[in-house]
Coordinates of C-alpha atoms and ligand atoms in Angstrom, one line a residue:
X19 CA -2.0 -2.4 4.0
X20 CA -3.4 -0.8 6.9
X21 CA -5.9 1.9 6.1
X22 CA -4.4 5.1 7.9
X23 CA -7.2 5.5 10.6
X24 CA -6.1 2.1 12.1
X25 CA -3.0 2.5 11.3
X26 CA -1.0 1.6 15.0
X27 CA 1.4 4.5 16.2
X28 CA 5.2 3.9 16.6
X29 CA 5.0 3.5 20.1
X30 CA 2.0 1.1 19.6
X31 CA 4.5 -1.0 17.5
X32 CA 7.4 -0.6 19.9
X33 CA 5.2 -1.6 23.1
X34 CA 4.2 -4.8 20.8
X35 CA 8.0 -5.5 19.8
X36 CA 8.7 -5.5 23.3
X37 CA 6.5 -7.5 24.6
X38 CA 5.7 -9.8 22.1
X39 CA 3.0 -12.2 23.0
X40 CA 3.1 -12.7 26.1
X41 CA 1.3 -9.6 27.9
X42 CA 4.3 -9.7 30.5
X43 CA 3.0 -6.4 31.8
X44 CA 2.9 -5.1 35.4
X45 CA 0.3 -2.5 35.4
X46 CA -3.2 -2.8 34.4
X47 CA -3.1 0.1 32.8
X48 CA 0.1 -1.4 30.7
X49 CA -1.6 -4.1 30.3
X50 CA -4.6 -2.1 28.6
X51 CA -2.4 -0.3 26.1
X52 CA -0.3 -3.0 24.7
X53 CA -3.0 -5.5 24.6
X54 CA -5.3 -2.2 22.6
X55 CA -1.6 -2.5 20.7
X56 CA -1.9 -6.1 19.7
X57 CA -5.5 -6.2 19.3
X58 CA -5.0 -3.0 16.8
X59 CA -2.1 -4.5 15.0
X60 CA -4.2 -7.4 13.6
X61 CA -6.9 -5.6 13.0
X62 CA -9.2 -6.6 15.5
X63 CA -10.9 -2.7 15.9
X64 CA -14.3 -4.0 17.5
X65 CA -11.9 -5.2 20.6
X66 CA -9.8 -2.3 20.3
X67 CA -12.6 0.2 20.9
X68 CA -14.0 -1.8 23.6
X69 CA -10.8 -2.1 25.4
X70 CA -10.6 1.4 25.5
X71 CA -13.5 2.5 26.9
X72 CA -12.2 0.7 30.4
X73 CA -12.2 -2.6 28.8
X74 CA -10.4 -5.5 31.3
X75 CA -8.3 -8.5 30.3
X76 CA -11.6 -10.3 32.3
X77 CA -14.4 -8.3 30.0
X78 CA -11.8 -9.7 27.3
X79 CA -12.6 -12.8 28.6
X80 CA -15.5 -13.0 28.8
X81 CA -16.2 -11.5 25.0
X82 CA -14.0 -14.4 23.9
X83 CA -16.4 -17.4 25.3
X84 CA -19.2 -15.8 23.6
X85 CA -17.1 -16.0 20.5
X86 CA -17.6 -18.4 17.6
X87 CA -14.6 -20.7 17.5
X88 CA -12.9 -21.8 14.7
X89 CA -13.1 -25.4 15.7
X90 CA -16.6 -26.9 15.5
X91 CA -18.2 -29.8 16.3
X92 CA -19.3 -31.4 12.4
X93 CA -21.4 -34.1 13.7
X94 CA -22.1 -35.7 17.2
X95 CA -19.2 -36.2 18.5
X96 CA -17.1 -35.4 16.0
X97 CA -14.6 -32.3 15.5
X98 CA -12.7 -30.5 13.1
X99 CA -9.2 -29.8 15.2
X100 CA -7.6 -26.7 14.4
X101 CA -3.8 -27.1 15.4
X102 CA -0.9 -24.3 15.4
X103 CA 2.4 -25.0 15.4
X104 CA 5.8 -23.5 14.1
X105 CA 6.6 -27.0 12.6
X106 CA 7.5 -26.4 9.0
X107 CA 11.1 -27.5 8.0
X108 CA 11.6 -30.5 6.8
X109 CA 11.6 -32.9 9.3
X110 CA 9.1 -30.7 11.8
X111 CA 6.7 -31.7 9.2
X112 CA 7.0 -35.5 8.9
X113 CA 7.2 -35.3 13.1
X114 CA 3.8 -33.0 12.6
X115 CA 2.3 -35.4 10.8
X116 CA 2.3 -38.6 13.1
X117 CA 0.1 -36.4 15.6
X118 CA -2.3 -35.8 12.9
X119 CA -2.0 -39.5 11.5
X120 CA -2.6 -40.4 14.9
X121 CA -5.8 -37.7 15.6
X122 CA -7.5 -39.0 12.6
X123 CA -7.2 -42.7 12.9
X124 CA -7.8 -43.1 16.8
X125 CA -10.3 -40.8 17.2
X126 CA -13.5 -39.1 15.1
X127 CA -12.0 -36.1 15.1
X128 CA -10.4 -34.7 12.1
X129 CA -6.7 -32.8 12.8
X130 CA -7.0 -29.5 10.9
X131 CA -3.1 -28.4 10.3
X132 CA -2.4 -24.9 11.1
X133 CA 1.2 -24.9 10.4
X134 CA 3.1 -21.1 10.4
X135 CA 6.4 -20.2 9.2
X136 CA 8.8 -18.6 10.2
X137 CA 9.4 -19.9 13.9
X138 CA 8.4 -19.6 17.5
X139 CA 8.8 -15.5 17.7
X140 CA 6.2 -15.3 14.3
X141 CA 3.9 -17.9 15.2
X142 CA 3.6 -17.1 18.8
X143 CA 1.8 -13.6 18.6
X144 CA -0.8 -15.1 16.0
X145 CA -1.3 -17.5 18.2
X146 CA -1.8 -15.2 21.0
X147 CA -3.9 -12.7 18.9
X148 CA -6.4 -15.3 17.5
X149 CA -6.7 -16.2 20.9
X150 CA -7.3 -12.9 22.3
X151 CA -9.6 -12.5 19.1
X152 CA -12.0 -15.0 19.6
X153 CA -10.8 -17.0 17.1
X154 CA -9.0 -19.4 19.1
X155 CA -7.5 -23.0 17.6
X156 CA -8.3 -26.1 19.5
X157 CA -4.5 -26.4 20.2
X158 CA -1.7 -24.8 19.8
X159 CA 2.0 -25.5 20.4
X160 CA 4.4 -23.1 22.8
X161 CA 7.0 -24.3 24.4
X162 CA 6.6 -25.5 27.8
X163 CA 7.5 -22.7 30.6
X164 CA 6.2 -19.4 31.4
X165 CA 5.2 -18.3 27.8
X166 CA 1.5 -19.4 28.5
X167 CA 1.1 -17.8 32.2
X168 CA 0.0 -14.6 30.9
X169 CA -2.9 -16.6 28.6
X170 CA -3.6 -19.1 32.0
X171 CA -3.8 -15.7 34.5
X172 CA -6.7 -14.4 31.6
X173 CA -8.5 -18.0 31.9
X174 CA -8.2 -18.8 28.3
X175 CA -7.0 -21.9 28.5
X176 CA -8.3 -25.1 29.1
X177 CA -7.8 -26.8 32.5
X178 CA -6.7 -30.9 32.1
X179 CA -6.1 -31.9 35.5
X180 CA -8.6 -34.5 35.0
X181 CA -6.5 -36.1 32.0
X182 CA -3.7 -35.8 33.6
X183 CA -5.3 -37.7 36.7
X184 CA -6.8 -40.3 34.9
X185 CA -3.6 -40.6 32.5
X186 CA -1.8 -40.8 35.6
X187 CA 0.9 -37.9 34.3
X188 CA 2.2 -37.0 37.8
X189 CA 3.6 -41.4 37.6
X190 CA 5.0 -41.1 34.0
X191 CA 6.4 -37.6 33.0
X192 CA 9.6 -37.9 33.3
X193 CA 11.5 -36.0 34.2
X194 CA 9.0 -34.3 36.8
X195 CA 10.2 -30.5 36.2
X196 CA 7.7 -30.7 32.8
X197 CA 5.0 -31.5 34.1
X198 CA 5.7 -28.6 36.8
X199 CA 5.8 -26.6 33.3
X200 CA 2.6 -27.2 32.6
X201 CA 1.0 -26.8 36.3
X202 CA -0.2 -23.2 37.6
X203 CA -1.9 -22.7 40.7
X204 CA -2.1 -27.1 41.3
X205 CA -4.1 -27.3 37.9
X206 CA -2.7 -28.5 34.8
X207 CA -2.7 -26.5 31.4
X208 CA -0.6 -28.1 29.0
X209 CA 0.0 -31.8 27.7
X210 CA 4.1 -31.6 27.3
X211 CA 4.8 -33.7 24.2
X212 CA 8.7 -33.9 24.1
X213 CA 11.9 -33.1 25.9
X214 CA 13.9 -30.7 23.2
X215 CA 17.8 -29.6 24.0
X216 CA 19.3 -26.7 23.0
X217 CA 22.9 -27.7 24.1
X218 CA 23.9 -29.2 21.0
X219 CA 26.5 -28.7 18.5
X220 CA 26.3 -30.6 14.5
X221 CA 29.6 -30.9 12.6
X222 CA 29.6 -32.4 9.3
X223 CA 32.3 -35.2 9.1
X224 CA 33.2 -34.6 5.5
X225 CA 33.6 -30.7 5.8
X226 CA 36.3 -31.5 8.7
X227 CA 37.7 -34.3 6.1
X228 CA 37.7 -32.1 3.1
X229 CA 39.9 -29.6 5.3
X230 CA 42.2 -32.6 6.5
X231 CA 41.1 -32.2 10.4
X232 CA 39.6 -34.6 12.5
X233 CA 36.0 -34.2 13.6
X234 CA 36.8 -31.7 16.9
X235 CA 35.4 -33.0 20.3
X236 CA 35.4 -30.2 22.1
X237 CA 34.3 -26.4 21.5
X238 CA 38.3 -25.4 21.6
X239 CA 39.1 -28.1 19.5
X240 CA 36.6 -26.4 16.6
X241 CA 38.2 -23.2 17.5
X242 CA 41.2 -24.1 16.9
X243 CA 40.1 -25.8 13.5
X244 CA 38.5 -22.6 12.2
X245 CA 41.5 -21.4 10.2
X246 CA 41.7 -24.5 8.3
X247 CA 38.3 -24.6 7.4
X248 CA 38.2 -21.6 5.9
X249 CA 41.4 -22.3 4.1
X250 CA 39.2 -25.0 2.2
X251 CA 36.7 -22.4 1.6
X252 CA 34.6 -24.0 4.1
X253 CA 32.5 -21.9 6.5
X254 CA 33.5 -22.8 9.9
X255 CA 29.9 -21.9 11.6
X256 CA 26.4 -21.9 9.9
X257 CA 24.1 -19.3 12.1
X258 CA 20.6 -18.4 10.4
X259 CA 19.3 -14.6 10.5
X260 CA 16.6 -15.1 13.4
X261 CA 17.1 -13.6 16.9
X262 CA 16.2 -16.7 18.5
X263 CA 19.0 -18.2 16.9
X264 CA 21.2 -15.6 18.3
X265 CA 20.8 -15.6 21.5
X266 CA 20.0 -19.4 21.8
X267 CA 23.8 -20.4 20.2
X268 CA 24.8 -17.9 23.5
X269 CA 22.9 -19.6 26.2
X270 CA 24.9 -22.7 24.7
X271 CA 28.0 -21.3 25.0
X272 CA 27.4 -19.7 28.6
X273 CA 26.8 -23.0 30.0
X274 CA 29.4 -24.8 27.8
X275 CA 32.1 -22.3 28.5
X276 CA 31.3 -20.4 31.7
X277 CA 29.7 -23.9 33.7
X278 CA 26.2 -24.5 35.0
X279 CA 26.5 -22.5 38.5
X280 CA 27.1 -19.6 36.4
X281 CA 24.8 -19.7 34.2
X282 CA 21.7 -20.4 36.7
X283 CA 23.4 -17.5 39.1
X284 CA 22.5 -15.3 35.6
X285 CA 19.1 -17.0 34.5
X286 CA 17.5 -18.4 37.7
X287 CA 19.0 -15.6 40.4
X288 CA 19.0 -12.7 37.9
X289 CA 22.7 -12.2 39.1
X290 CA 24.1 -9.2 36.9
X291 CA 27.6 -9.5 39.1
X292 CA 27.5 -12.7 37.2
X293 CA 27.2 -11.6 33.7
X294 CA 30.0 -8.6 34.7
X295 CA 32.4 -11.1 35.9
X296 CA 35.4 -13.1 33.9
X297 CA 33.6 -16.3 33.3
X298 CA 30.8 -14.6 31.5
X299 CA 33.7 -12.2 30.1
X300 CA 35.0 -15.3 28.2
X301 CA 31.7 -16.5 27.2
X302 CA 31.2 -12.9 25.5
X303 CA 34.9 -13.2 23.8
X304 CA 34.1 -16.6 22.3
X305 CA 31.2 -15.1 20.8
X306 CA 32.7 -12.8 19.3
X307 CA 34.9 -15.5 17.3
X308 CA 32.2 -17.2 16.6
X309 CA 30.4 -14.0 15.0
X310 CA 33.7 -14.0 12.9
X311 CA 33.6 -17.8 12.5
X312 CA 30.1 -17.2 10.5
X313 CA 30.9 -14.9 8.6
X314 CA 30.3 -16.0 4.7
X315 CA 26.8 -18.0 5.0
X316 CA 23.4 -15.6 4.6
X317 CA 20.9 -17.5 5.6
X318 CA 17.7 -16.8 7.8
X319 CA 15.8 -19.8 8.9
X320 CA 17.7 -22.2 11.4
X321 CA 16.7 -25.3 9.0
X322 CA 18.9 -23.6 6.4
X323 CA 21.7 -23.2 7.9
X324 CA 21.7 -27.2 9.3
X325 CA 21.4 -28.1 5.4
X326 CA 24.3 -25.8 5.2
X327 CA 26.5 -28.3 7.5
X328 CA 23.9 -30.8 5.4
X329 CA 25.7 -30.1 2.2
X330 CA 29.3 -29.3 3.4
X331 CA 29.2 -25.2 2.8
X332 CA 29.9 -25.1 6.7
X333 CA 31.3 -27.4 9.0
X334 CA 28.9 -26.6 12.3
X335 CA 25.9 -25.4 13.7
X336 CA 25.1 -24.7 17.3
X337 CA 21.4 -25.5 17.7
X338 CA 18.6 -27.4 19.4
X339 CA 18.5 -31.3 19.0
X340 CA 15.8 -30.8 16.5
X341 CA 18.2 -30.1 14.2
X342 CA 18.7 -34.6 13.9
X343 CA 15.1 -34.2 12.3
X344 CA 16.7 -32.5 9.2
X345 CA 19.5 -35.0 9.0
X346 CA 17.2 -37.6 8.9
X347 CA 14.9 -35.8 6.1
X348 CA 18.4 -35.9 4.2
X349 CA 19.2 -39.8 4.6
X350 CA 22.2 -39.2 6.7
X351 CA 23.4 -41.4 9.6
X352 CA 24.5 -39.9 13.4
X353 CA 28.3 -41.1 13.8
X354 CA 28.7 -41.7 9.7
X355 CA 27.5 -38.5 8.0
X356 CA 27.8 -36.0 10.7
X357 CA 28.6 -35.9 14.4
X358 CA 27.4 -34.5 17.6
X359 CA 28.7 -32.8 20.6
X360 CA 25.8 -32.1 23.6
X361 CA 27.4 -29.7 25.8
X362 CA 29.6 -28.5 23.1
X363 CA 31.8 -31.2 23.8
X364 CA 32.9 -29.4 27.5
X365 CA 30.4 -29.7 29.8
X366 CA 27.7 -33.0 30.0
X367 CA 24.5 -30.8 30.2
X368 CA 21.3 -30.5 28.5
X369 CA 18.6 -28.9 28.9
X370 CA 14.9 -30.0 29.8
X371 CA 12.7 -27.8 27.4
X372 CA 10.9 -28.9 24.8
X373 CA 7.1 -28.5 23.3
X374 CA 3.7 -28.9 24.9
X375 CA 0.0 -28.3 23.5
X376 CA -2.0 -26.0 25.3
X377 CA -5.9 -26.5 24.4
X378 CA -7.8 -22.9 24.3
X379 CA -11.0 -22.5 26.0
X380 CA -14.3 -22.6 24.0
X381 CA -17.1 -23.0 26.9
X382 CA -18.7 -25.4 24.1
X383 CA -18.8 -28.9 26.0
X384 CA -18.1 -31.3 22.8
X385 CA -15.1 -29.6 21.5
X386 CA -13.7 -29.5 25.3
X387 CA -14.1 -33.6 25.3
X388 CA -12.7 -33.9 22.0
X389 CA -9.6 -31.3 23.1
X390 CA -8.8 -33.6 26.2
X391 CA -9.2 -36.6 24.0
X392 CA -6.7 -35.1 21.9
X393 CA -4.4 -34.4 24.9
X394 CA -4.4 -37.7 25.9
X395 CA -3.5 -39.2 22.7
X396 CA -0.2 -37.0 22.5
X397 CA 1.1 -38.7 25.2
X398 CA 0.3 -42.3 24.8
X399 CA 3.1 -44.7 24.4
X400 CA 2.5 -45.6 20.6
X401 CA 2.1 -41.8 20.1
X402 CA 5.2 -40.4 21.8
X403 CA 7.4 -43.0 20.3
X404 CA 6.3 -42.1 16.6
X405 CA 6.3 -38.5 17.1
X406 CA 9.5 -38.2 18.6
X407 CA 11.8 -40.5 16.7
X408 CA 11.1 -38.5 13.6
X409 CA 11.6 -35.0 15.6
X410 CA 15.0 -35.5 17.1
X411 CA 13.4 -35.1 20.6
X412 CA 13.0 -37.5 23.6
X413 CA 9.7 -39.2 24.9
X414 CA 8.8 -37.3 27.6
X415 CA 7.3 -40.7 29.5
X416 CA 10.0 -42.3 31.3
X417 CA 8.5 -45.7 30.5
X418 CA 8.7 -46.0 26.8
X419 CA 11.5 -47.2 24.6
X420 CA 12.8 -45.4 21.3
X421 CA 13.6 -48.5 20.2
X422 CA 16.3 -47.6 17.6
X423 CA 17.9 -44.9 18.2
X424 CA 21.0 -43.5 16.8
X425 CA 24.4 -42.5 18.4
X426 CA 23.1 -38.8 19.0
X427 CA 20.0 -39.4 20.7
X428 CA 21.7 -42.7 22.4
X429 CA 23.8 -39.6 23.9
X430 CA 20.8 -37.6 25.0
X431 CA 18.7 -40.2 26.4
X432 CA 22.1 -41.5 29.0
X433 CA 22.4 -37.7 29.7
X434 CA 18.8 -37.5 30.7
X435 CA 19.3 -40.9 33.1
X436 CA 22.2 -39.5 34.6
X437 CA 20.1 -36.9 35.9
X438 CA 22.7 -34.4 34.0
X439 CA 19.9 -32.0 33.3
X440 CA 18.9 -28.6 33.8
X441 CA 15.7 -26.5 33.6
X442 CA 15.5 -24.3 29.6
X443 CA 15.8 -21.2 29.4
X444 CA 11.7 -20.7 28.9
X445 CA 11.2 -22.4 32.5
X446 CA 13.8 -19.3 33.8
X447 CA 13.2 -16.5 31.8
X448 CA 9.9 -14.5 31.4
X449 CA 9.0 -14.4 27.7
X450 CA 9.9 -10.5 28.0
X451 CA 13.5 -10.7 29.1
X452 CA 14.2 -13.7 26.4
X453 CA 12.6 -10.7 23.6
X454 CA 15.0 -8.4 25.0
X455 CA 18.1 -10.8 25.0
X456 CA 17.2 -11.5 21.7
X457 CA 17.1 -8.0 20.7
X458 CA 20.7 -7.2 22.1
X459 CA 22.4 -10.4 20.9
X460 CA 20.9 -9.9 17.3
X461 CA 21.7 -6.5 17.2
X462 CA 25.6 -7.3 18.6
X463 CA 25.8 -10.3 15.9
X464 CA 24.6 -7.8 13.0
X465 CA 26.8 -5.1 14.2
X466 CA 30.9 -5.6 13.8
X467 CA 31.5 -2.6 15.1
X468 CA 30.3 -3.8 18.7
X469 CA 32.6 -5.1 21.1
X470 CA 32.5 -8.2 23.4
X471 CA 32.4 -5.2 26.5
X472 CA 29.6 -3.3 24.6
X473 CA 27.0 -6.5 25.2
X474 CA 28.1 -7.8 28.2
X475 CA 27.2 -4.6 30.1
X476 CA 24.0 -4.1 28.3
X477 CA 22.9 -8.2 29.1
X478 CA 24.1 -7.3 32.5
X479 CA 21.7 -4.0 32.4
X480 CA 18.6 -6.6 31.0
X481 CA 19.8 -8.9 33.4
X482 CA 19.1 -6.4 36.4
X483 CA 15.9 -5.4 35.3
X484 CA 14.4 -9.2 34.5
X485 CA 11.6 -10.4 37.4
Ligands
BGC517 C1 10.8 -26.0 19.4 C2 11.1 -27.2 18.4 C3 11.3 -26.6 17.0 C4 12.3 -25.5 17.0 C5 12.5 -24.9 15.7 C6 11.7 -24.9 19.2 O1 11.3 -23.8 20.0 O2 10.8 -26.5 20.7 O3 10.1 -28.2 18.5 O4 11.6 -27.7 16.2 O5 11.8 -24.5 17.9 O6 11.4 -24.6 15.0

């Protein structure tokens, strides 16, 4: 509990919902109140009160090197590795764990897991706020794109152009537009470890043959099926509670349904016209039906509801390829037990996001050499291989083979060499807009009284407004 003197106000806790963590803020003096918001909403009062007596994101700074870091150097040379991810379903975990296998045999460092439920929108801003603490990790997982800017503008963040020189990144990440990710101002900030997709949609083949159907091939084809699946008391679409969810299954369907000019007129050109018009009318209809579609399944975390097409209760999930980790986790085999369809079966698209480490400055020299050591170890051949055929994700080297892979990821990777590929929705979006989005399409998925009309005119409103 907070004791009531530090207690933040409501518009404290708004400006912090808003926002979230990445201090997307225009003004200075914006920037002042919402990072006093943070800072106040974990407690951190010293930084609070200093902030407000003129306190700068660069006095901020500066405070923070002169903090003691969590990670420290145990003997010469060696150094306790505190790492923060979101990886904690099932088969996150057992990917998790051949980074840290890997830390702690190649190197003398020791990987320190600092795992946090819940997903990217919870772990992000404790992330962000033990950064902005002085209590940084020695790495820490975002996704690659423009979620970190904020955090490189403040010079928080550790510069690895000379890994990436000597690794020879700009010759081996492939495809190019990742490394770009991870590149501000010509230097590079972020080691990218995989190429993620959220295009994806995961049917269970004995749900569809429980309900006499034919695994669909196509997003009308499952429409179509929906009736019938619910006449075998199947649910026809799993969708978890979480925003991200939301509004990620939408981005899915824009591109699926409404085609990839449209959908980069909306997210790249910040064309409202776009989201007004009939394509992106459909997109908002067939949302609708799919809110209907999931109707039955209560469930909040994105790993449930894939054990939900797991076990049969529903017969599809829209969601990111590392869904394949969880089928994995449950011994089931891509083609046999359940099926995929990238692009929802209409459109041959994915999308090039995915995860990178970004390694927090600590201005101590040891911990620095063992971060970059670190770096380059996530993207070594051996390394890339063993972490990403037990996430679901692609290598993000061009010049490595997954050397069995199964029918799904077989589908991804000829994708990805057909150059049928476009940029996520973190390299497009500022980390304030995709809050926002995820506000409205949470709310319109909660609400049944909300029409199709009702959220395409307020996406079109956020839409307008996004920089
Ligand atoms: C990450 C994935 C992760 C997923 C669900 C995404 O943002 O890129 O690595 O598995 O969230 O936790």
């Amino acid at each position: 509990m907070w004791p009531s003197s530090s207690l933040p106000s409501a518009s404290c806790t708004a400006a912090y919902r808003r926002c979230g963590a990445a201090f997307k803020f225009h003004r200075l003096r914006e920037r002042r109140t919402n990072i006093s918001c943070l800072v106040k909403l974990k407690g951190y009062r010293g930084f609070y009160n200093d902030l407000d007596q003129g306190g700068q994101i660069v006095k901020l700074t500066t405070k923070l090197l002169a903090a003691t870091a969590i990670v420290s150097a145990t003997s010469a040379g060696a150094v306790d590795l505190e790492v923060m991810h979101w990886w904690t379903s099932g088969g996150e975990a057992a990917a998790v764990q051949e980074f840290a296998t890997a830390v702690n045999e190649n190197t003398e460092h020791n990987w320190i897991d600092g795992a946090i439920a819940g997903g990217g929108d919870v772990a992000r801003p404790v992330m962000v706020s033990r950064i902005i603490g002085g209590d940084p990790p020695a790495a820490f997982q975002f996704n690659h794109g423009l979620q970190a800017q904020e955090l490189i503008e403040a010079g928080l963040i550790l510069d690895l152009t000379d890994v990436a020189e000597e690794q020879g990144w700009e010759d081996i990440v492939n495809p190019p537009s990742l490394l770009d990710a991870c590149t501000y101002e010509g230097r590079v900030y972020c080691a990218p470890v995989n190429i993620h997709s959220w295009q994806w949609m995961w049917l269970s083949n004995a749900a569809f043959e429980e309900a006499g159907l034919e695994v669909p091939e196509t997003w009308t084809e499952f429409v179509e099926d929906a009736p019938a699946l619910r006449e075998a008391g199947i649910v026809p679409l799993a969708m978890g509670g979480q925003a991200w969810q939301q509004n990620g299954s939408f981005g899915v369907m824009a591109v699926a349904l409404a085609g990839l000019d449209n959908l980069l007129a909306v997210n790249r050109d910040k064309d409202a016209s776009v989201v007004r018009g009939e394509a992106y009318g459909q997109v908002f209809q067939a949302y609708a039906d799919a809110r209907e579609m999931a109707e039955g399944l209560d469930v909040q975390d994105w790993n449930q509801a894939t054990n939900a097409v797991i076990t049969g209760e529903a017969a599809a999930q829209i969601m990111g390829d590392w869904a394949q980790g969880e089928f994995a986790v449950a011994g089931m085999t891509a083609g046999e037990d359940y099926s995929c369809l990238p692009g929802l079966g209409e459109i041959a698209i994915l999308d090039t996001g995915g995860d990178a480490f970004y390694f927090p400055v600590t201005g101590d020299p040891e911990i620095e050499a063992a971060q970059k050591e670190m770096a380059a170890l996530m993207l070594s051949p051996e390394v890339q291989v063993a972490f990403n055929s037990v996430k679901g994700s692609l290598p993000i080297r061009g010049d490595v083979d997954l050397t069995t892979v199964n029918d799904c990821t077989q589908k991804g990777l000829d994708l990805l060499a057909n150059g049928d590929t476009m940029p996520s929705g973190n390299q497009l979006l500022s980390p304030d807009t995709t809050n926002q989005l995820n506000d409205l399409m949470t709310e319109f998925w909660n609400t049944p009284s909300m029409t199709a009309e009702d959220a395409q005119e307020r996406y079109a409103q956020i839409i307008e407004q996004a920089s």
